[in-house]
mmCIF file of C-alpha atoms in Angstrom:
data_model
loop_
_atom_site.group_PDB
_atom_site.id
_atom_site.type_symbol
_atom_site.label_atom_id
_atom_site.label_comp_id
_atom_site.label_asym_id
_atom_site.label_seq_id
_atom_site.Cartn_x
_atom_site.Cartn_y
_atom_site.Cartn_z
ATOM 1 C CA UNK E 1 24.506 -6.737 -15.587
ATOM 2 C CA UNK E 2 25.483 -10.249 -14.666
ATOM 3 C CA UNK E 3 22.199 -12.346 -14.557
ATOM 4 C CA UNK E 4 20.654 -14.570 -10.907
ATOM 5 C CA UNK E 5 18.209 -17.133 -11.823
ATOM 6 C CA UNK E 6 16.080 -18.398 -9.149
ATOM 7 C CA UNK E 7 13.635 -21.591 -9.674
ATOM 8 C CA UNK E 8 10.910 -21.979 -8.672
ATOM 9 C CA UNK E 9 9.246 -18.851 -8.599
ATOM 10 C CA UNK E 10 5.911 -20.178 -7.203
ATOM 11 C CA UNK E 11 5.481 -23.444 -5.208
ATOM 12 C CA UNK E 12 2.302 -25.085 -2.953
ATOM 13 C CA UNK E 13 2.794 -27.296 -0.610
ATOM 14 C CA UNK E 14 1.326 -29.716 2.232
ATOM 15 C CA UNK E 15 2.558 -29.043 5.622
ATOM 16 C CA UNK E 16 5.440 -31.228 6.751
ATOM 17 C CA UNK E 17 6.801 -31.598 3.174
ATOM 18 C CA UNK E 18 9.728 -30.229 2.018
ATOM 19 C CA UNK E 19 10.854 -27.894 -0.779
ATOM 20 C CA UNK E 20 13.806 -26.928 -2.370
ATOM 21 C CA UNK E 21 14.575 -23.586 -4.073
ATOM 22 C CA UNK E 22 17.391 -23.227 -6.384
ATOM 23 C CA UNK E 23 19.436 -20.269 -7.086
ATOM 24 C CA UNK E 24 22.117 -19.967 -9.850
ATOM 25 C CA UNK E 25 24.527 -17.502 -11.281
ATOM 26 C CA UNK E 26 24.011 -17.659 -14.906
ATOM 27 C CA UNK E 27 26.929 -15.815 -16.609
ATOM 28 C CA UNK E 28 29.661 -15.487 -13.306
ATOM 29 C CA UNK E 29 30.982 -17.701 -10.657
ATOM 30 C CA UNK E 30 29.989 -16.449 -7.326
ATOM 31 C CA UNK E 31 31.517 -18.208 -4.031
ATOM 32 C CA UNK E 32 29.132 -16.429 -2.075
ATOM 33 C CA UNK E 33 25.506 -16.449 -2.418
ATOM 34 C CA UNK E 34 22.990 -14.671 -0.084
ATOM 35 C CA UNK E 35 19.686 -15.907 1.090
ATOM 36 C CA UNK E 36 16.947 -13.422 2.440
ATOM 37 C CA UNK E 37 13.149 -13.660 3.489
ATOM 38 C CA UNK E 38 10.622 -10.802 3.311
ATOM 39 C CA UNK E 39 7.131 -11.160 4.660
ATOM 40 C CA UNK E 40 3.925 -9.041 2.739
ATOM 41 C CA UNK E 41 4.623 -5.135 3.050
ATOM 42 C CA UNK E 42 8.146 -5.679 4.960
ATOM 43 C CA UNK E 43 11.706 -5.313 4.025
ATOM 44 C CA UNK E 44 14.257 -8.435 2.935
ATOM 45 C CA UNK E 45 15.554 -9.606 6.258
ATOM 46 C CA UNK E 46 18.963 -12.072 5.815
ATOM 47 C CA UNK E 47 18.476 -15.705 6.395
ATOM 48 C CA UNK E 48 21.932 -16.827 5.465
ATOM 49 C CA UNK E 49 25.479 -16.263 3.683
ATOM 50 C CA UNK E 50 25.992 -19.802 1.672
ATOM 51 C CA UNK E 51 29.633 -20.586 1.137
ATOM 52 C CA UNK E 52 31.234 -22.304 -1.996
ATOM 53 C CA UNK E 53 32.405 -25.838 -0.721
ATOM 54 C CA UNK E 54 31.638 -24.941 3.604
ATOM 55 C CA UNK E 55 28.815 -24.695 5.804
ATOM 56 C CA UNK E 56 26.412 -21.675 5.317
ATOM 57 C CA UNK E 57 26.037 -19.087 7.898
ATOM 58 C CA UNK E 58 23.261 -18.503 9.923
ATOM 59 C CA UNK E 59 21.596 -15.324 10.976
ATOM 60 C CA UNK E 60 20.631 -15.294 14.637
ATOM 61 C CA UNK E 61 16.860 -16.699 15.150
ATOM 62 C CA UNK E 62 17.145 -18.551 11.708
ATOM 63 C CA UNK E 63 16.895 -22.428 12.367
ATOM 64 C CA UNK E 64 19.844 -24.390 10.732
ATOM 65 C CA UNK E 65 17.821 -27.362 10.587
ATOM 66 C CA UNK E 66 14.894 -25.896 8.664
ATOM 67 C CA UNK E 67 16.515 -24.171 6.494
ATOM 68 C CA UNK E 68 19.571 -26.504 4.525
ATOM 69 C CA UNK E 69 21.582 -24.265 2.738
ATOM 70 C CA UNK E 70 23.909 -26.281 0.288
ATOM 71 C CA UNK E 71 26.393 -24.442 -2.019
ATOM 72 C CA UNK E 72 27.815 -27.309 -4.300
ATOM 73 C CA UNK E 73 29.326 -25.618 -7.222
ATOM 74 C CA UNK E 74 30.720 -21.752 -8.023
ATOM 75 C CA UNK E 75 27.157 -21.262 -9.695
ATOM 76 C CA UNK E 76 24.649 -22.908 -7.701
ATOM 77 C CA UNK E 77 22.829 -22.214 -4.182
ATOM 78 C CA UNK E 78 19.816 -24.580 -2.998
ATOM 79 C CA UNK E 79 17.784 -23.957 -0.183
ATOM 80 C CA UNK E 80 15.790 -26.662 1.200
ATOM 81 C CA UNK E 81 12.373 -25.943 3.471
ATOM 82 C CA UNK E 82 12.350 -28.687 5.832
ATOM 83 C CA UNK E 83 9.164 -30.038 7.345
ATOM 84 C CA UNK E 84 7.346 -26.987 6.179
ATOM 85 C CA UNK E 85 4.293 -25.370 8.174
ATOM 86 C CA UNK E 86 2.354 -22.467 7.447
ATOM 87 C CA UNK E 87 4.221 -19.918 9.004
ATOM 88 C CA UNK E 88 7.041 -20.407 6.668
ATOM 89 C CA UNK E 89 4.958 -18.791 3.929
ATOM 90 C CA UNK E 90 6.900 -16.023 2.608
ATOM 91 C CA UNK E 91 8.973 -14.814 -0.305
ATOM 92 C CA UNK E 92 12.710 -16.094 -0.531
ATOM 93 C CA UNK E 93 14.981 -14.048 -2.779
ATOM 94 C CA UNK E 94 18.441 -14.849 -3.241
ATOM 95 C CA UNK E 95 21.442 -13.038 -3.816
ATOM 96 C CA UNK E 96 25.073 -13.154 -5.647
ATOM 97 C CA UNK E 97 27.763 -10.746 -7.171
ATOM 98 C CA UNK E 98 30.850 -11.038 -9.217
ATOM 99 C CA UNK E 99 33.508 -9.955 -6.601
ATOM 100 C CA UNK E 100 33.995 -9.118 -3.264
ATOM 101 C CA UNK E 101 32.424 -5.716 -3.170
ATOM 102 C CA UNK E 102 30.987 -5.341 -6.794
ATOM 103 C CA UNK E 103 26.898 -4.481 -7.703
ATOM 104 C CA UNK E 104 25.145 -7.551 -6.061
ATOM 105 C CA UNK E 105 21.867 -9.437 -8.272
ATOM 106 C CA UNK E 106 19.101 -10.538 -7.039
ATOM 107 C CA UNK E 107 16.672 -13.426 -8.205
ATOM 108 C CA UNK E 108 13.052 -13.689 -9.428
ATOM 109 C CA UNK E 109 12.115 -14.835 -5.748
ATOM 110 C CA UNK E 110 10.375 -17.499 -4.926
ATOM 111 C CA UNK E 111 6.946 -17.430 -3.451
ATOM 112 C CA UNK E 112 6.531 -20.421 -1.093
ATOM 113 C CA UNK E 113 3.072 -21.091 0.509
ATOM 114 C CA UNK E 114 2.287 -23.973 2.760
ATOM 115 C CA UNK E 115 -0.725 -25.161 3.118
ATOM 116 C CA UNK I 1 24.852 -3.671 13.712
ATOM 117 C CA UNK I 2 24.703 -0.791 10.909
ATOM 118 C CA UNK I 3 21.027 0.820 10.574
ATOM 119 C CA UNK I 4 19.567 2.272 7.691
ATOM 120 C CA UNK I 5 16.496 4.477 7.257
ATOM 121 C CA UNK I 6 14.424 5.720 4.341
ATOM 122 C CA UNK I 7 12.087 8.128 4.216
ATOM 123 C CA UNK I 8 9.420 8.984 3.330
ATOM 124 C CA UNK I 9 8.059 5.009 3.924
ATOM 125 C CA UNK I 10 4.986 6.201 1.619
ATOM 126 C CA UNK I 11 4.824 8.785 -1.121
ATOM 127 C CA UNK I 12 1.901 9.320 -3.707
ATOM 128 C CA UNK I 13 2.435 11.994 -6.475
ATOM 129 C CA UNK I 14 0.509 12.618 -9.665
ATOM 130 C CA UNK I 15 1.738 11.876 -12.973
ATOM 131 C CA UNK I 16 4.470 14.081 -14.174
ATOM 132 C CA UNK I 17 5.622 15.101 -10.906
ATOM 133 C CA UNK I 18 9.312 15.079 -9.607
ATOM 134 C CA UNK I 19 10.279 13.261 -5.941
ATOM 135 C CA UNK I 20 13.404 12.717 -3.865
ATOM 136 C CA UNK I 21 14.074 9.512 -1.791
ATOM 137 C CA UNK I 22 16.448 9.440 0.933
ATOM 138 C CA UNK I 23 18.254 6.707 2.682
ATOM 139 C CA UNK I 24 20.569 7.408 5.598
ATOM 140 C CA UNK I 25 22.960 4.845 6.641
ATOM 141 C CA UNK I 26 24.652 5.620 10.468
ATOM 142 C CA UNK I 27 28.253 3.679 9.359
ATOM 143 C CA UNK I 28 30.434 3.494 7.199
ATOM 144 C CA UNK I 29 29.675 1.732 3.585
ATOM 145 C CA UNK I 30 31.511 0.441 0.892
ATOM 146 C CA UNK I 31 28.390 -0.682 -0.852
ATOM 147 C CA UNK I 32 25.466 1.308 -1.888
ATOM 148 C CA UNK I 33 22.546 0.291 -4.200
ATOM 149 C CA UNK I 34 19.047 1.415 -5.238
ATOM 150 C CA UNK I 35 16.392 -1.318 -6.235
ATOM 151 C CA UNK I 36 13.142 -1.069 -7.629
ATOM 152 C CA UNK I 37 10.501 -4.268 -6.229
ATOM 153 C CA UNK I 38 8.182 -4.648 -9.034
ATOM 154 C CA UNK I 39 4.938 -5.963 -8.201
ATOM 155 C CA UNK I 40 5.951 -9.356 -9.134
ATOM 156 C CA UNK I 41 8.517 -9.039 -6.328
ATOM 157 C CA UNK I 42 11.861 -8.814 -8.714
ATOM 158 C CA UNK I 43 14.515 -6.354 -7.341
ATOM 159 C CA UNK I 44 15.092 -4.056 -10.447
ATOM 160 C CA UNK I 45 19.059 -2.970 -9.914
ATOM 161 C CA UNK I 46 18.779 0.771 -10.240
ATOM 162 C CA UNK I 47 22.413 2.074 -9.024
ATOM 163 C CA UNK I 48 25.189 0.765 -7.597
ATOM 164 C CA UNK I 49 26.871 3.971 -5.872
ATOM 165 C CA UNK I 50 28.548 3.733 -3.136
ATOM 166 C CA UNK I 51 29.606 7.715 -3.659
ATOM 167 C CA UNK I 52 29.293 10.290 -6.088
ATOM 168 C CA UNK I 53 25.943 10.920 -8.599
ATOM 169 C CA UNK I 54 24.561 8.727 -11.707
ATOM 170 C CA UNK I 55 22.012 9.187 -13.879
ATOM 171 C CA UNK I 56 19.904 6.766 -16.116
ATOM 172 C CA UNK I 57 17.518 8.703 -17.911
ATOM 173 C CA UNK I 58 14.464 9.984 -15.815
ATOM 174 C CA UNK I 59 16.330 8.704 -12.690
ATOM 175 C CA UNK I 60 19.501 10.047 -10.627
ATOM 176 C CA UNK I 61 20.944 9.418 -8.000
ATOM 177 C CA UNK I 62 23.673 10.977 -5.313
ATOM 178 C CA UNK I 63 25.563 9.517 -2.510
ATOM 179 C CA UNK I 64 27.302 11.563 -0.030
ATOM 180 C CA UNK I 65 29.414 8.908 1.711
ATOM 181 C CA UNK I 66 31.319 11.384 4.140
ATOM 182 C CA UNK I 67 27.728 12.453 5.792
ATOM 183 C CA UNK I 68 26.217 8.959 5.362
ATOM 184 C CA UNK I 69 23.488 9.616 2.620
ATOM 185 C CA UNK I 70 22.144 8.697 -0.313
ATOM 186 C CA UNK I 71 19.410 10.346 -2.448
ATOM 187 C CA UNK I 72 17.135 9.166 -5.604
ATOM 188 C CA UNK I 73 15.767 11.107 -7.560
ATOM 189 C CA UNK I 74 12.829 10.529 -10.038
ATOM 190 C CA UNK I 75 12.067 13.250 -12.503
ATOM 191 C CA UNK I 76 8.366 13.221 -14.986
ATOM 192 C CA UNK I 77 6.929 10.384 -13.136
ATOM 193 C CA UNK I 78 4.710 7.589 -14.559
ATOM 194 C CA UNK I 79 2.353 5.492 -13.294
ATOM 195 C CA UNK I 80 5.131 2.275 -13.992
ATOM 196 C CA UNK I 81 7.418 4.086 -11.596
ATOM 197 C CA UNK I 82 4.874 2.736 -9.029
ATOM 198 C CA UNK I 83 6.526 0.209 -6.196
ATOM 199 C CA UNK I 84 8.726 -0.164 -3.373
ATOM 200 C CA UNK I 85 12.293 1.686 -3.619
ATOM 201 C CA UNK I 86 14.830 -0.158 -1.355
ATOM 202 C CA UNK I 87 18.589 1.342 -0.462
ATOM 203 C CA UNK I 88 20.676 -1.344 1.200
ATOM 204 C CA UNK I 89 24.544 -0.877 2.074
ATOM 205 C CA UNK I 90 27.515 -2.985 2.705
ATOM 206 C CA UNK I 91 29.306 -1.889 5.717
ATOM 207 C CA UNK I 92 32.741 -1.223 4.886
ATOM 208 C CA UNK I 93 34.025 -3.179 7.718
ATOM 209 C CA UNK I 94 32.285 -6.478 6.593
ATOM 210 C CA UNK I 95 33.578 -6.301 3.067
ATOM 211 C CA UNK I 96 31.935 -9.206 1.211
ATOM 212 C CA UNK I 97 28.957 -10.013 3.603
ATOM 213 C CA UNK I 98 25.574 -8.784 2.829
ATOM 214 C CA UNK I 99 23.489 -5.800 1.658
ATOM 215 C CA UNK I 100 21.529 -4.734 4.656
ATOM 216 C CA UNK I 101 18.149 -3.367 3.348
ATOM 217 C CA UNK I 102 16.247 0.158 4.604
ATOM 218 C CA UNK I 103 12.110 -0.660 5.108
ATOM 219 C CA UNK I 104 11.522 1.019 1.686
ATOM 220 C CA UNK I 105 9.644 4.030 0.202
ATOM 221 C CA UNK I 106 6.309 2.942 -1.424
ATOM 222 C CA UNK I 107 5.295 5.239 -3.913
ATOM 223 C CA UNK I 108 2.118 5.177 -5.373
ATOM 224 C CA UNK I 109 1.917 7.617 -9.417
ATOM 225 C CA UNK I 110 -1.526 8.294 -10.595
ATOM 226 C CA UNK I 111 -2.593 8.775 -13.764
#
């Protein structure tokens, strides 16, 4: 199956930092890339749909401003933690497929805890 | 928005023992997976089947799309089968957005 890479998959920080997470299709071009969030013992809620070359879409409740979504290339997703507090301590996993309604891939996640 | 439910959320079983999953989604999908979250948190892509039935050695599964269903089955099962199972769909009138996840069975194999 095709192959998501997601880097880091552990990072500490200081509140009020920020930290980017990078997600990349390794072996496929994907003009859509997915961004979810899932909190100990819960299920992967959506953050965001990230767009090749356009603005990401938001889920309702998700801040735009926290959370920069920036989809430069065909291959690569970053997602930037803005002025990070504790209660954005959670496990990011991103997302990408082939074509429009082929098997989707998931990456390593990312485990991000501020401290 | 569509919903989808999986039962049982918690399932221990012995070693060697058989189990069925079952996700039910209430709309209409044109995307249907099965993941395994190993304890590292990586989703393990078990099926993609959005209908019919595939197997992959000790594991199967069946999707009846018509009555909004999907079943996994796990035959002989070993302690690494241990983890969250997740089904998540793509609603077939949102092609291209998405998965939408189900909370997850957590099973538990002892040796």
């Amino acid at each position: 199956g095709a192959v998501v890479s997601q880097h880091p998959s552990r990072v500490i920080c200081k509140s009020g930092t920020s930290v980017k997470i990078e997600c990349r299709s390794l072996d496929f071009q994907a003009t859509t890339m997915f961004w979810y969030r899932q909190f100990p013992k819960q299920s992967l809620m959506l953050m965001a749909t990230s767009n090749e070359g356009s603005k990401a879409t938001y889920e309702q409740g998700v801040e735009k401003d926290k959370f920069l979504i920036n989809h430069a290339s065909l291959t690569l997703s970053t997602l930037t933690v803005t002025s990070a507090h504790p209660e954005d301590s959670s496990f990011y996993i991103c997302s990408a497929r082939q074509g429009r309604d082929t098997e989707a891939f998931f990456g390593q996640g990312t485990r991000l805890t501020v401290v | 928005g569509i919903q989808v439910e999986q039962s049982p959320p918690d399932l221990i079983l012995q070693e060697g023992a058989n189990s069925t999953l079952r996700c039910n989604f209430s709309d209409s999908v044109n995307n249907l997976q099965w993941f395994h979250q190993n304890p590292w948190g990586q989703l393990i892509n078990l099926f993609y089947i959005p209908s019919g039935t595939k197997q992959n050695g000790r594991l199967s599964a069946t999707t009846v799309a018509t009555e909004r269903y999907s079943l996994l089955y796990i035959s002989s099962s070993q302690t690494t089968d241990s983890g969250v199972y997740f089904c998540a769909v793509g609603p077939l009138d949102q092609a291209g957005t998405a998965l939408i996840f189900g909370k997850g069975t957590t099973l538990s194999v002892s040796s």
